[in-house]
Amino acid sequence: MNDVKKVPDVVIKRLPRYYRYLGDLLNQDIKRISSGALSLRMHVTASQIRQDFNYFGGFGQQGYGYNVEFLYNEIGKILGLDEGDSTIIVGAGNLGRALACHSGFERRGFRLVGIFDSNPDVIGTEIAGLQVLDICYLEDFLSKIKVDIGILTVPKAAVQKIAERIVKCGVKGLLNFSYAELNLSQDVAVENVHISDPMMTLSYRIRRIGNEQ
Ligand code: ATP
């Protein structure tokens, strides 16, 4: 695997967008692209694209540009998408259910293997082909099935405890949809998705449309 340790977080955060974009190009049967053309399409400067790709050995060829399929596959490998990650969802409320049914995760190689909840009315119901399990079986489940990523869609008050339980079982990545910031050791990767943050930003911006010169 590539040594991703030295790559700045800002670059890593741009990779999924490159990956998606190159996937679209592949679907359009576009086989090669220059950094200039990629830059125009993606609204990122060509030098930024070159700098970003240089972290991973360049990928480009002078006078040829980038081989789209090769670049797509290489970025996929850097992100680990070629290996595939298994996931669980904890909190089978509206958001947890919607995420479980979201086909985009599976398309990217993320496999949902378990859904947990504490509500007796929800436990045992079926979502996305899986029966919702009682949260009391979390440790038992994680001792038997390898899980890479825990998706947390429980309320704020419950999330820290649940996160600690999951991490204690060796899960290294958490996707946190609750509004609490998690306090965990450094060797756990956490991505926070606070869905109403962009809504609040939009709220600000739509009030200023037409008022700015
Ligand atoms: P959403 O916020 O996704 O719209 P909701 O409003 O239906 O969902 P929430 O109160 O946010 O419900 O809770 C999300 C889910 O998390 C619920 O199904 C709830 O039963 C579950 N939940 C709450 N606490 C825990 C816990 N400690 N362990 C597991 N599941 C929990």
Short mmCIF file of C-alpha atoms and ligand atoms in Angstrom, two decimals:
data_model
loop_
_atom_site.label_atom_id
_atom_site.label_comp_id
_atom_site.label_asym_id
_atom_site.label_seq_id
_atom_site.Cartn_x
_atom_site.Cartn_y
_atom_site.Cartn_z
CA MET A 1 0.00 0.00 0.00
CA ASN A 2 1.20 3.58 -0.63
CA ASP A 3 2.62 5.48 2.28
CA VAL A 4 -0.28 7.86 2.84
CA LYS A 5 1.10 9.15 6.12
CA LYS A 6 3.05 12.00 4.55
CA VAL A 7 0.17 13.16 2.38
CA PRO A 8 -1.58 16.20 3.83
CA ASP A 9 -5.21 15.77 4.89
CA VAL A 10 -6.34 18.47 2.46
CA VAL A 11 -5.00 16.39 -0.43
CA ILE A 12 -6.61 13.20 0.85
CA LYS A 13 -9.90 15.08 1.15
CA ARG A 14 -9.69 16.06 -2.52
CA LEU A 15 -9.13 12.49 -3.73
CA PRO A 16 -12.77 11.31 -3.54
CA ARG A 17 -13.75 14.21 -5.82
CA TYR A 18 -11.04 13.31 -8.33
CA TYR A 19 -12.15 9.70 -8.11
CA ARG A 20 -15.80 10.52 -8.76
CA TYR A 21 -14.89 12.82 -11.58
CA LEU A 22 -12.60 10.34 -13.29
CA GLY A 23 -15.34 7.73 -12.92
CA ASP A 24 -17.68 10.05 -14.83
CA LEU A 25 -15.04 10.48 -17.55
CA LEU A 26 -14.65 6.72 -17.81
CA ASN A 27 -18.40 6.35 -18.19
CA GLN A 28 -18.22 8.84 -21.07
CA ASP A 29 -15.48 6.68 -22.61
CA ILE A 30 -12.88 9.42 -22.25
CA LYS A 31 -9.54 7.64 -22.14
CA ARG A 32 -7.06 10.41 -21.48
CA ILE A 33 -7.12 13.94 -20.19
CA SER A 34 -4.60 16.72 -19.63
CA SER A 35 -4.26 18.38 -16.26
CA GLY A 36 -5.43 21.58 -17.99
CA ALA A 37 -8.66 19.98 -19.24
CA LEU A 38 -9.23 18.27 -15.90
CA SER A 39 -8.65 21.61 -14.21
CA LEU A 40 -11.25 23.37 -16.39
CA ARG A 41 -13.84 20.67 -15.76
CA MET A 42 -13.21 20.45 -12.04
CA HIS A 43 -12.57 24.12 -11.27
CA VAL A 44 -9.27 23.28 -9.60
CA THR A 45 -6.04 24.83 -10.90
CA ALA A 46 -3.89 22.62 -13.14
CA SER A 47 -0.93 23.18 -10.84
CA GLN A 48 -2.94 21.99 -7.87
CA ILE A 49 -3.89 18.84 -9.76
CA ARG A 50 -0.24 18.22 -10.67
CA GLN A 51 0.87 18.88 -7.11
CA ASP A 52 -1.81 16.59 -5.68
CA PHE A 53 -0.97 13.74 -8.05
CA ASN A 54 2.74 14.21 -7.44
CA TYR A 55 2.23 12.93 -3.91
CA PHE A 56 1.38 9.60 -5.47
CA GLY A 57 4.04 9.47 -8.12
CA GLY A 58 2.51 11.75 -10.74
CA PHE A 59 0.53 9.30 -12.87
CA GLY A 60 0.89 11.61 -15.89
CA GLN A 61 3.06 11.41 -18.99
CA GLN A 62 4.60 14.43 -20.67
CA GLY A 63 2.64 15.29 -23.81
CA TYR A 64 0.05 12.61 -23.19
CA GLY A 65 -1.75 13.80 -20.09
CA TYR A 66 -3.36 11.38 -17.72
CA ASN A 67 -4.61 7.93 -18.54
CA VAL A 68 -8.10 8.20 -17.03
CA GLU A 69 -8.60 4.53 -16.22
CA PHE A 70 -5.15 4.15 -14.71
CA LEU A 71 -5.57 7.29 -12.62
CA TYR A 72 -9.05 6.20 -11.52
CA ASN A 73 -7.74 2.80 -10.43
CA GLU A 74 -4.68 4.24 -8.70
CA ILE A 75 -6.70 6.77 -6.71
CA GLY A 76 -9.13 3.97 -5.84
CA LYS A 77 -6.18 1.95 -4.52
CA ILE A 78 -4.85 4.88 -2.50
CA LEU A 79 -8.26 5.28 -0.93
CA GLY A 80 -8.39 1.53 -0.29
CA LEU A 81 -11.53 1.11 -2.39
CA ASP A 82 -10.07 -1.88 -4.21
CA GLU A 83 -9.96 -3.80 -0.93
CA GLY A 84 -13.49 -2.91 0.16
CA ASP A 85 -14.53 -2.08 3.72
CA SER A 86 -17.20 -3.66 5.82
CA THR A 87 -19.46 -1.36 7.81
CA ILE A 88 -22.09 -1.41 10.53
CA ILE A 89 -24.71 1.20 11.28
CA VAL A 90 -25.64 1.93 14.87
CA GLY A 91 -28.95 3.78 15.17
CA ALA A 92 -31.68 2.60 12.83
CA GLY A 93 -33.69 5.84 12.93
CA ASN A 94 -34.62 7.83 9.84
CA LEU A 95 -31.03 8.65 8.96
CA GLY A 96 -29.63 5.21 9.74
CA ARG A 97 -32.30 3.58 7.58
CA ALA A 98 -31.73 5.98 4.72
CA LEU A 99 -27.98 5.31 4.81
CA ALA A 100 -28.52 1.56 4.95
CA CYS A 101 -30.61 1.77 1.78
CA HIS A 102 -28.24 4.17 0.00
CA SER A 103 -26.80 2.27 -2.94
CA GLY A 104 -23.86 4.67 -3.37
CA PHE A 105 -21.91 3.07 -0.52
CA GLU A 106 -22.07 -0.39 -2.03
CA ARG A 107 -21.11 0.93 -5.44
CA ARG A 108 -17.92 2.26 -3.86
CA GLY A 109 -17.13 -1.10 -2.28
CA PHE A 110 -18.52 -0.53 1.22
CA ARG A 111 -20.39 -3.57 2.46
CA LEU A 112 -23.02 -3.18 5.17
CA VAL A 113 -22.84 -6.22 7.45
CA GLY A 114 -24.87 -5.20 10.50
CA ILE A 115 -27.40 -2.69 11.84
CA PHE A 116 -27.94 -2.11 15.56
CA ASP A 117 -30.47 -0.29 17.69
CA SER A 118 -31.69 -0.25 21.28
CA ASN A 119 -35.39 0.30 20.60
CA PRO A 120 -37.37 -2.95 20.99
CA ASP A 121 -39.81 -1.75 18.31
CA VAL A 122 -36.97 -1.45 15.83
CA ILE A 123 -34.91 -4.52 16.78
CA GLY A 124 -35.80 -7.45 14.52
CA THR A 125 -37.19 -5.28 11.73
CA GLU A 126 -35.56 -5.66 8.33
CA ILE A 127 -33.63 -2.89 6.61
CA ALA A 128 -31.70 -3.32 3.38
CA GLY A 129 -31.90 -7.09 3.72
CA LEU A 130 -30.51 -7.14 7.28
CA GLN A 131 -32.33 -7.70 10.55
CA VAL A 132 -31.73 -4.91 13.05
CA LEU A 133 -29.82 -6.40 15.98
CA ASP A 134 -30.06 -5.50 19.64
CA ILE A 135 -27.17 -3.20 20.60
CA CYS A 136 -26.41 -5.53 23.50
CA TYR A 137 -24.95 -7.96 20.92
CA LEU A 138 -22.52 -5.37 19.54
CA GLU A 139 -19.35 -6.78 21.13
CA ASP A 140 -20.34 -10.35 20.38
CA PHE A 141 -20.95 -9.46 16.73
CA LEU A 142 -17.67 -7.55 16.39
CA SER A 143 -15.72 -10.42 17.90
CA LYS A 144 -16.96 -12.69 15.11
CA ILE A 145 -17.19 -10.43 12.09
CA LYS A 146 -14.46 -8.08 10.92
CA VAL A 147 -15.78 -4.55 10.63
CA ASP A 148 -13.73 -1.64 9.30
CA ILE A 149 -16.08 1.29 9.71
CA GLY A 150 -18.83 2.10 12.20
CA ILE A 151 -21.51 4.51 11.04
CA LEU A 152 -23.05 6.33 13.98
CA THR A 153 -26.59 7.61 13.63
CA VAL A 154 -27.62 7.53 17.28
CA PRO A 155 -28.62 10.68 19.18
CA LYS A 156 -25.90 12.95 20.58
CA ALA A 157 -26.31 11.70 24.14
CA ALA A 158 -25.58 8.10 23.18
CA VAL A 159 -22.80 8.50 20.65
CA GLN A 160 -19.63 8.74 22.78
CA LYS A 161 -20.38 5.52 24.66
CA ILE A 162 -21.28 3.64 21.49
CA ALA A 163 -18.13 4.92 19.77
CA GLU A 164 -15.96 3.72 22.67
CA ARG A 165 -17.57 0.28 22.59
CA ILE A 166 -17.00 -0.06 18.85
CA VAL A 167 -13.39 1.13 19.03
CA LYS A 168 -12.63 -1.21 21.91
CA CYS A 169 -13.50 -4.07 19.56
CA GLY A 170 -10.80 -2.95 17.12
CA VAL A 171 -12.80 -0.93 14.59
CA LYS A 172 -10.52 1.79 13.22
CA GLY A 173 -12.88 4.15 11.43
CA LEU A 174 -16.04 5.96 12.47
CA LEU A 175 -18.42 8.01 10.39
CA ASN A 176 -20.17 10.19 12.94
CA PHE A 177 -23.52 11.69 11.96
CA SER A 178 -24.44 12.81 15.47
CA TYR A 179 -23.92 16.38 16.56
CA ALA A 180 -21.43 15.48 19.29
CA GLU A 181 -17.69 15.72 18.76
CA LEU A 182 -16.12 12.41 19.71
CA ASN A 183 -13.29 12.16 22.17
CA LEU A 184 -11.23 9.11 21.20
CA SER A 185 -7.61 8.06 20.95
CA GLN A 186 -5.48 9.22 18.02
CA ASP A 187 -5.35 5.83 16.36
CA VAL A 188 -9.02 5.99 15.41
CA ALA A 189 -10.02 7.79 12.21
CA VAL A 190 -13.19 9.82 12.61
CA GLU A 191 -15.08 11.69 9.91
CA ASN A 192 -17.89 13.91 11.11
CA VAL A 193 -20.90 14.60 8.93
CA HIS A 194 -23.03 17.30 10.47
CA ILE A 195 -25.85 17.45 7.99
CA SER A 196 -27.33 20.73 9.15
CA ASP A 197 -24.01 22.61 8.90
CA PRO A 198 -24.32 23.18 5.13
CA MET A 199 -28.01 24.01 5.64
CA MET A 200 -27.00 26.77 8.05
CA THR A 201 -24.36 28.01 5.61
CA LEU A 202 -26.99 28.03 2.86
CA SER A 203 -29.37 29.88 5.14
CA TYR A 204 -26.71 32.59 5.50
CA ARG A 205 -25.92 32.68 1.79
CA ILE A 206 -29.48 32.83 0.43
CA ARG A 207 -30.12 35.86 2.62
CA ARG A 208 -27.25 37.65 0.97
CA ILE A 209 -28.04 36.86 -2.66
CA GLY A 210 -28.78 40.11 -4.43
CA ASN A 211 -27.55 42.21 -1.48
CA GLU A 212 -23.88 41.99 -2.32
CA GLN A 213 -22.26 44.24 -4.88
P1 ATP B 1 -33.06 10.37 12.96
O1 ATP B 1 -32.31 11.29 13.89
O2 ATP B 1 -32.15 9.49 12.18
O3 ATP B 1 -34.10 11.05 12.14
P2 ATP B 1 -34.98 9.36 14.84
O4 ATP B 1 -35.47 10.75 15.04
O5 ATP B 1 -35.93 8.31 14.40
O6 ATP B 1 -33.77 9.29 13.86
P3 ATP B 1 -33.14 9.40 17.09
O7 ATP B 1 -33.68 9.77 18.42
O8 ATP B 1 -32.26 10.38 16.39
O9 ATP B 1 -34.36 8.89 16.21
O10 ATP B 1 -32.36 8.03 17.22
C1 ATP B 1 -31.84 7.35 16.13
C2 ATP B 1 -31.88 5.88 16.42
O11 ATP B 1 -30.91 5.57 17.41
C3 ATP B 1 -33.22 5.40 16.98
O12 ATP B 1 -33.70 4.29 16.22
C4 ATP B 1 -32.91 5.03 18.42
O13 ATP B 1 -33.70 3.94 18.87
C5 ATP B 1 -31.44 4.63 18.31
N1 ATP B 1 -30.71 4.72 19.58
C6 ATP B 1 -30.81 5.64 20.54
N2 ATP B 1 -29.95 5.39 21.55
C7 ATP B 1 -29.30 4.27 21.22
C8 ATP B 1 -28.29 3.47 21.82
N3 ATP B 1 -27.75 3.79 23.00
N4 ATP B 1 -27.87 2.36 21.18
C9 ATP B 1 -28.39 2.01 19.99
N5 ATP B 1 -29.35 2.70 19.36
C10 ATP B 1 -29.80 3.82 19.95
#
